[in-house]
XYZ file of C-alpha atoms in Angstrom:
121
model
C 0.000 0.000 0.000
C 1.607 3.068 -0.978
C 1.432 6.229 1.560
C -2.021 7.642 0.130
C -3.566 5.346 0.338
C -2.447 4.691 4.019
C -2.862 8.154 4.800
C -6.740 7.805 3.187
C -7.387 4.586 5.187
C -6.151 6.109 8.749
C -8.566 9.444 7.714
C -11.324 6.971 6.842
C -10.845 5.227 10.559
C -11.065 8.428 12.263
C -14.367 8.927 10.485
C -13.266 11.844 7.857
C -14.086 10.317 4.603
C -13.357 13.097 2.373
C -9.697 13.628 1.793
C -7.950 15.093 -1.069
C -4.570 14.897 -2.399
C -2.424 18.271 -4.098
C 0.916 19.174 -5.254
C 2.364 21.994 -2.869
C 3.393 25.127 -5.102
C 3.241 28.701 -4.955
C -0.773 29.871 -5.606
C 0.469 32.490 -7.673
C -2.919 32.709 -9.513
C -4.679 33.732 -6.067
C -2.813 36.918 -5.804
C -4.793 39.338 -7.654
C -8.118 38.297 -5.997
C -6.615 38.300 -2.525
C -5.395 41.628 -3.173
C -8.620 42.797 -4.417
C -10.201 41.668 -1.321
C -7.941 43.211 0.553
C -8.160 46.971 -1.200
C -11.941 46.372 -1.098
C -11.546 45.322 2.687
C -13.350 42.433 2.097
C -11.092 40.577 4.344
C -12.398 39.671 7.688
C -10.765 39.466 11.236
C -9.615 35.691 11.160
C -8.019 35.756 7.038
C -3.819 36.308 7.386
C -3.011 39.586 6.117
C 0.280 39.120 4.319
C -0.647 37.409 0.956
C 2.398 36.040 0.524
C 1.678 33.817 3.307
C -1.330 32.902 1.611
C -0.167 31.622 -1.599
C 2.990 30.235 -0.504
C 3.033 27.443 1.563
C 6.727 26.828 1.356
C 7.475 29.534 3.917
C 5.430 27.067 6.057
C 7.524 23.947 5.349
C 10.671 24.786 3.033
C 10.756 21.227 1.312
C 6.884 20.655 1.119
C 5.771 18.178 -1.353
C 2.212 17.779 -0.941
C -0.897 19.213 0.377
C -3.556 17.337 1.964
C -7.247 18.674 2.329
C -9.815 17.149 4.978
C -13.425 17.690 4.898
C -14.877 17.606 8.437
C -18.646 16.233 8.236
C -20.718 18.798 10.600
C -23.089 16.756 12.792
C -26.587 17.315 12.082
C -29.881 16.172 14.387
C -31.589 14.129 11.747
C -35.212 14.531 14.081
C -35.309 18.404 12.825
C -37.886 19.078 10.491
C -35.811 22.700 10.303
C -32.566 22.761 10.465
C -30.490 25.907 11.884
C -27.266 24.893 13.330
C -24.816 22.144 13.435
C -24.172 19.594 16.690
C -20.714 21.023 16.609
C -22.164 24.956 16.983
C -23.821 23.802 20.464
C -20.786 22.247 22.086
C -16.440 22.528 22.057
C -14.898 25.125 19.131
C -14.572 23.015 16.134
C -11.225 24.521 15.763
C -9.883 22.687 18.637
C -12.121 19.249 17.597
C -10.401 19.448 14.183
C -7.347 20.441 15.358
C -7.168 16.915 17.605
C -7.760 15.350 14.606
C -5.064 16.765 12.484
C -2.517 16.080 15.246
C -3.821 12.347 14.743
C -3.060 12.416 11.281
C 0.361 14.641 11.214
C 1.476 11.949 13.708
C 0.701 9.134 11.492
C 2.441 11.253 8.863
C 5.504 11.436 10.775
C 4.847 7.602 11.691
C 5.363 7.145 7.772
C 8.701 8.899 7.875
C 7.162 12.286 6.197
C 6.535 15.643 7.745
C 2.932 17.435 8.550
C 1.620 20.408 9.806
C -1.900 20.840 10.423
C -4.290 24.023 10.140
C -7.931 24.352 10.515
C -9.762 26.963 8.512
């Protein structure tokens, strides 16, 4: 089994079934519309201002080959005819619930030999 795949089958054990796979490079073709929301001030409180730091994920991690994307699935109460907010809005952050879940999976990274850092939204 190559390290994908391993990576997809620990994700899928923790429950997080959608996982996606990119090569790390500089977004260069995100620039102009981050900068236009930033002139605009379209921006708001919790976006990084420097837009380098956007688009370029190797001042992150200098030899970074790949980029891995995780959709969490938001908990919803299936007995609601009307549905207003997610499980996850009435209880902990999500930040920090997704954020114990990417330490899970940067540490089976590592486990594989490779390095991981882990951001939520």
């Amino acid at each position: 089994m190559n390290d994908k795949t391993s990576i997809i089958n620990f994700c899928n054990s923790l429950g997080l079934t959608t996982v996606g796979f990119t090569t790390c490079r500089v977004f260069s073709e995100l620039e102009n519309y981050y900068s236009y929301r930033k002139e605009k001030g379209f921006q708001i409180e919790f976006e990084e201002d420097d837009i380098e730091k956007r688009i370029n994920p190797f001042l992150l991690m200098e030899d970074g080959k790949t980029i891995i994307s995780i959709a969490f699935p938001y908990l919803h109460d299936e007995n609601r005819k009307v549905k207003y907010f997610s499980k996850y809005t009435l209880g902990e952050d999500y930040h920090v619930v997704v954020k114990r879940y990417l330490q899970k999976i940067c540490g089976y990274i590592e486990s594989l030999g490779g390095k991981a850092i882990g951001f939520v939204d």
